[in-house]
């Protein structure tokens, strides 16, 4: 995806991202490109990973908000990509939201979450690098799925 | 009992009676879904391999656009945004 896209391109990207997950065996319900009452467009997709299901399966989640730009195009202005692995009891996420606040206070637009023990983060927000799109995010997140190695939260720098 | 979640490229090669390098080529050509565990290590989810063998991998499609508008989701709802520490003040009082 380029920095700005037509609505059709975003819809195509969403369909492609959904199929990308499904072909990996992730159960993803039918997806729809939503129109919001703010004039923005976006989507939320949640996928259930195969394997461990009891008491909860591993989940991936993608949320993106696209704001109208010039000439009928849209720019992605917020995102959230998440992996919550209940079997391993851990979570990893890439976020861009509340950008005005993060920019004013810390000089960053994006941040990350990392929980080696689910629900007990050693730091609420970590510095991170921008994620280009959902494919890049899920390639990174799914690399942790079902693997024994730690997430590596200790290598990240805490925003404080 | 734990169900096996992933196959290595070598295991897929044995299953398909092809070489591991051919499996890696299928992965690099986006014809066999796989996850990249590290720079040189790929794992093929068993569910993905079953789809591949069955010829049931899905083709990309264009998502439909909703007819009605809905409220915008709030990403990061519930998160407490950290307060910036005034480090200059800390230095002044040290």
GROMACS .gro file of C-alpha atoms in nm:
model
  254
    1UNK     CA    1   0.000   0.000   0.000
    2UNK     CA    2   0.129   0.346  -0.085
    3UNK     CA    3   0.097   0.642   0.150
    4UNK     CA    4  -0.242   0.729  -0.001
    5UNK     CA    5  -0.487   0.498  -0.169
    6UNK     CA    6  -0.828   0.502  -0.328
    7UNK     CA    7  -1.121   0.341  -0.148
    8UNK     CA    8  -1.108   0.058  -0.400
    9UNK     CA    9  -0.741   0.000  -0.324
   10UNK     CA   10  -0.809  -0.013   0.049
   11UNK     CA   11  -1.092  -0.262  -0.012
   12UNK     CA   12  -0.859  -0.474  -0.224
   13UNK     CA   13  -0.588  -0.455   0.043
   14UNK     CA   14  -0.838  -0.567   0.309
   15UNK     CA   15  -0.947  -0.864   0.097
   16UNK     CA   16  -0.585  -0.958   0.036
   17UNK     CA   17  -0.496  -0.933   0.404
   18UNK     CA   18  -0.793  -1.150   0.497
   19UNK     CA   19  -0.691  -1.417   0.246
   20UNK     CA   20  -0.329  -1.398   0.362
   21UNK     CA   21  -0.445  -1.495   0.713
   22UNK     CA   22  -0.694  -1.756   0.597
   23UNK     CA   23  -0.436  -1.932   0.385
   24UNK     CA   24  -0.216  -1.963   0.694
   25UNK     CA   25  -0.505  -2.148   0.858
   26UNK     CA   26  -0.634  -1.852   1.058
   27UNK     CA   27  -1.014  -1.845   1.087
   28UNK     CA   28  -1.125  -1.499   0.978
   29UNK     CA   29  -1.494  -1.409   0.939
   30UNK     CA   30  -1.623  -1.221   0.637
   31UNK     CA   31  -1.467  -0.877   0.627
   32UNK     CA   32  -1.620  -0.544   0.532
   33UNK     CA   33  -1.462  -0.208   0.468
   34UNK     CA   34  -1.651   0.015   0.708
   35UNK     CA   35  -1.755   0.374   0.652
   36UNK     CA   36  -1.748   0.578   0.972
   37UNK     CA   37  -1.963   0.870   1.070
   38UNK     CA   38  -1.647   1.084   1.073
   39UNK     CA   39  -1.605   1.044   0.696
   40UNK     CA   40  -1.316   0.805   0.747
   41UNK     CA   41  -1.305   0.443   0.636
   42UNK     CA   42  -1.144   0.145   0.801
   43UNK     CA   43  -1.179  -0.208   0.925
   44UNK     CA   44  -1.140  -0.445   1.215
   45UNK     CA   45  -1.059  -0.807   1.150
   46UNK     CA   46  -1.008  -1.067   1.416
   47UNK     CA   47  -0.868  -1.408   1.340
   48UNK     CA   48  -0.856  -1.724   1.549
   49UNK     CA   49  -0.537  -1.923   1.511
   50UNK     CA   50  -0.551  -2.301   1.482
   51UNK     CA   51  -0.431  -2.522   1.763
   52UNK     CA   52  -0.495  -2.457   2.129
   53UNK     CA   53  -0.858  -2.346   2.180
   54UNK     CA   54  -0.923  -2.410   2.550
   55UNK     CA   55  -0.982  -2.193   2.742
   56UNK     CA   56  -0.908  -1.939   2.467
   57UNK     CA   57  -0.741  -1.962   2.127
   58UNK     CA   58  -0.460  -1.741   2.009
   59UNK     CA   59  -0.601  -1.432   1.842
   60UNK     CA   60  -0.475  -1.188   1.585
   61UNK     CA   61  -0.641  -0.852   1.541
   62UNK     CA   62  -0.600  -0.573   1.289
   63UNK     CA   63  -0.766  -0.234   1.304
   64UNK     CA   64  -0.696   0.046   1.062
   65UNK     CA   65  -0.846   0.393   1.019
   66UNK     CA   66  -0.806   0.575   0.687
   67UNK     CA   67  -0.875   0.949   0.666
   68UNK     CA   68  -0.986   1.126   0.346
   69UNK     CA   69  -0.703   1.304   0.168
   70UNK     CA   70  -0.697   1.493  -0.158
   71UNK     CA   71  -0.861   1.372  -0.480
   72UNK     CA   72  -1.075   1.099  -0.332
   73UNK     CA   73  -0.783   0.922  -0.176
   74UNK     CA   74  -0.730   0.805   0.182
   75UNK     CA   75  -0.435   0.796   0.420
   76UNK     CA   76  -0.391   0.546   0.701
   77UNK     CA   77  -0.384   0.754   1.017
   78UNK     CA   78  -0.427   0.495   1.291
   79UNK     CA   79  -0.356   0.128   1.327
   80UNK     CA   80  -0.345  -0.154   1.576
   81UNK     CA   81  -0.207  -0.500   1.504
   82UNK     CA   82  -0.210  -0.757   1.781
   83UNK     CA   83  -0.120  -1.113   1.866
   84UNK     CA   84  -0.254  -1.251   2.192
   85UNK     CA   85  -0.137  -1.607   2.250
   86UNK     CA   86  -0.334  -1.749   2.539
   87UNK     CA   87  -0.153  -2.081   2.540
   88UNK     CA   88   0.185  -1.914   2.572
   89UNK     CA   89   0.027  -1.645   2.792
   90UNK     CA   90   0.176  -1.348   2.611
   91UNK     CA   91   0.095  -1.053   2.386
   92UNK     CA   92   0.267  -0.844   2.123
   93UNK     CA   93   0.122  -0.540   1.944
   94UNK     CA   94   0.208  -0.253   1.711
   95UNK     CA   95   0.005   0.065   1.757
   96UNK     CA   96  -0.040   0.407   1.606
   97UNK     CA   97  -0.313   0.612   1.779
   98UNK     CA   98  -0.338   0.923   1.993
   99UNK     CA   99  -0.058   1.049   1.772
  100UNK     CA  100  -0.090   1.412   1.886
  101UNK     CA  101  -0.033   1.308   2.246
  102UNK     CA  102   0.259   1.076   2.174
  103UNK     CA  103   0.419   1.329   1.941
  104UNK     CA  104   0.388   1.615   2.189
  105UNK     CA  105   0.513   1.418   2.487
  106UNK     CA  106   0.769   1.179   2.337
  107UNK     CA  107   0.832   1.286   1.978
  108UNK     CA  108   0.699   0.962   1.835
  109UNK     CA  109   0.396   0.863   1.631
  110UNK     CA  110   0.393   0.490   1.696
  111UNK     CA  111   0.449   0.260   1.989
  112UNK     CA  112   0.448  -0.108   2.070
  113UNK     CA  113   0.323  -0.340   2.340
  114UNK     CA  114   0.504  -0.645   2.463
  115UNK     CA  115   0.395  -0.878   2.742
  116UNK     CA  116   0.604  -1.185   2.815
  117UNK     CA  117   0.340  -1.258   3.079
  118UNK     CA  118  -0.006  -1.173   2.952
  119UNK     CA  119  -0.167  -0.892   3.148
  120UNK     CA  120   0.154  -0.812   3.339
  121UNK     CA  121   0.357  -0.582   3.114
  122UNK     CA  122   0.687  -0.457   3.255
  123UNK     CA  123   0.626  -0.137   3.059
  124UNK     CA  124   0.299   0.005   2.930
  125UNK     CA  125   0.434   0.136   2.599
  126UNK     CA  126   0.756   0.076   2.411
  127UNK     CA  127   0.926   0.279   2.140
  128UNK     CA  128   0.888   0.115   1.802
  129UNK     CA  129   0.922   0.155   1.429
  130UNK     CA  130   0.632   0.235   1.195
  131UNK     CA  131   0.468  -0.068   1.039
  132UNK     CA  132   0.409  -0.026   0.666
  133UNK     CA  133   0.097  -0.239   0.643
  134UNK     CA  134  -0.089  -0.537   0.784
  135UNK     CA  135   0.124  -0.786   0.594
  136UNK     CA  136   0.442  -0.658   0.755
  137UNK     CA  137   0.272  -0.656   1.095
  138UNK     CA  138   0.137  -1.010   1.071
  139UNK     CA  139   0.462  -1.146   0.931
  140UNK     CA  140   0.633  -1.011   1.241
  141UNK     CA  141   0.362  -1.111   1.488
  142UNK     CA  142   0.304  -1.461   1.357
  143UNK     CA  143   0.675  -1.530   1.382
  144UNK     CA  144   0.614  -1.552   1.756
  145UNK     CA  145   0.311  -1.779   1.732
  146UNK     CA  146   0.373  -2.120   1.884
  147UNK     CA  147   0.743  -2.056   1.930
  148UNK     CA  148   0.925  -2.125   2.255
  149UNK     CA  149   1.160  -1.828   2.240
  150UNK     CA  150   1.075  -1.518   2.448
  151UNK     CA  151   0.920  -1.221   2.271
  152UNK     CA  152   1.225  -1.014   2.356
  153UNK     CA  153   1.048  -0.738   2.545
  154UNK     CA  154   1.367  -0.675   2.737
  155UNK     CA  155   1.535  -0.561   2.415
  156UNK     CA  156   1.279  -0.282   2.369
  157UNK     CA  157   1.304   0.069   2.513
  158UNK     CA  158   1.027   0.174   2.744
  159UNK     CA  159   0.843   0.500   2.686
  160UNK     CA  160   0.843   0.675   3.019
  161UNK     CA  161  -0.202  -3.428   2.387
  162UNK     CA  162  -0.054  -3.133   2.201
  163UNK     CA  163  -0.152  -3.117   1.834
  164UNK     CA  164   0.132  -3.044   1.596
  165UNK     CA  165   0.095  -2.690   1.467
  166UNK     CA  166   0.382  -2.653   1.223
  167UNK     CA  167   0.588  -2.842   0.971
  168UNK     CA  168   0.944  -2.761   0.876
  169UNK     CA  169   1.036  -2.721   0.508
  170UNK     CA  170   1.211  -3.060   0.529
  171UNK     CA  171   0.896  -3.228   0.658
  172UNK     CA  172   0.692  -3.071   0.378
  173UNK     CA  173   0.953  -3.183   0.129
  174UNK     CA  174   0.919  -3.541   0.248
  175UNK     CA  175   0.539  -3.522   0.234
  176UNK     CA  176   0.542  -3.388  -0.121
  177UNK     CA  177   0.840  -3.593  -0.242
  178UNK     CA  178   1.024  -3.280  -0.351
  179UNK     CA  179   1.347  -3.121  -0.233
  180UNK     CA  180   1.364  -2.877   0.060
  181UNK     CA  181   1.498  -2.611  -0.176
  182UNK     CA  182   1.186  -2.651  -0.389
  183UNK     CA  183   0.975  -2.603  -0.076
  184UNK     CA  184   1.164  -2.283   0.000
  185UNK     CA  185   1.106  -2.167  -0.357
  186UNK     CA  186   0.733  -2.228  -0.315
  187UNK     CA  187   0.743  -2.018   0.001
  188UNK     CA  188   0.939  -1.735  -0.159
  189UNK     CA  189   0.702  -1.736  -0.458
  190UNK     CA  190   0.406  -1.700  -0.218
  191UNK     CA  191   0.262  -2.028  -0.339
  192UNK     CA  192   0.300  -2.208  -0.005
  193UNK     CA  193   0.191  -2.007   0.301
  194UNK     CA  194   0.452  -1.999   0.576
  195UNK     CA  195   0.557  -1.794   0.873
  196UNK     CA  196   0.906  -1.659   0.910
  197UNK     CA  197   1.033  -1.743   1.255
  198UNK     CA  198   1.373  -1.583   1.198
  199UNK     CA  199   1.587  -1.468   0.908
  200UNK     CA  200   1.649  -1.821   0.786
  201UNK     CA  201   1.382  -2.028   0.951
  202UNK     CA  202   1.036  -2.086   0.808
  203UNK     CA  203   0.754  -2.290   0.951
  204UNK     CA  204   0.451  -2.404   0.758
  205UNK     CA  205   0.131  -2.418   0.965
  206UNK     CA  206  -0.026  -2.764   0.933
  207UNK     CA  207  -0.358  -2.601   0.846
  208UNK     CA  208  -0.193  -2.407   0.564
  209UNK     CA  209  -0.025  -2.719   0.432
  210UNK     CA  210  -0.356  -2.905   0.431
  211UNK     CA  211  -0.509  -2.622   0.226
  212UNK     CA  212  -0.216  -2.630  -0.011
  213UNK     CA  213  -0.240  -3.007  -0.060
  214UNK     CA  214  -0.616  -2.986  -0.112
  215UNK     CA  215  -0.576  -2.706  -0.363
  216UNK     CA  216  -0.805  -2.492  -0.149
  217UNK     CA  217  -0.585  -2.187  -0.097
  218UNK     CA  218  -0.801  -1.879  -0.146
  219UNK     CA  219  -0.741  -1.610  -0.404
  220UNK     CA  220  -0.738  -1.243  -0.297
  221UNK     CA  221  -1.066  -1.057  -0.333
  222UNK     CA  222  -1.196  -0.704  -0.298
  223UNK     CA  223  -1.374  -0.656   0.034
  224UNK     CA  224  -1.726  -0.517   0.013
  225UNK     CA  225  -1.787  -0.165   0.140
  226UNK     CA  226  -2.052  -0.128   0.410
  227UNK     CA  227  -2.372   0.047   0.307
  228UNK     CA  228  -2.441   0.230   0.632
  229UNK     CA  229  -2.197   0.427   0.839
  230UNK     CA  230  -2.104   0.314   1.188
  231UNK     CA  231  -1.921   0.467   1.483
  232UNK     CA  232  -1.546   0.488   1.448
  233UNK     CA  233  -1.359   0.232   1.659
  234UNK     CA  234  -1.123   0.368   1.922
  235UNK     CA  235  -0.785   0.205   1.887
  236UNK     CA  236  -0.604   0.190   2.218
  237UNK     CA  237  -0.919   0.251   2.418
  238UNK     CA  238  -0.842   0.190   2.781
  239UNK     CA  239  -0.472   0.255   2.743
  240UNK     CA  240  -0.320   0.508   2.977
  241UNK     CA  241  -0.093   0.734   2.778
  242UNK     CA  242   0.228   0.792   2.972
  243UNK     CA  243   0.306   1.139   3.095
  244UNK     CA  244   0.631   1.291   2.978
  245UNK     CA  245   0.886   1.332   3.253
  246UNK     CA  246   1.033   1.679   3.276
  247UNK     CA  247   1.398   1.569   3.277
  248UNK     CA  248   1.526   1.926   3.293
  249UNK     CA  249   1.336   1.971   3.620
  250UNK     CA  250   1.493   1.652   3.754
  251UNK     CA  251   1.840   1.786   3.671
  252UNK     CA  252   1.765   2.121   3.832
  253UNK     CA  253   1.662   1.960   4.159
  254UNK     CA  254   1.943   1.705   4.167
   0.00000   0.00000   0.00000
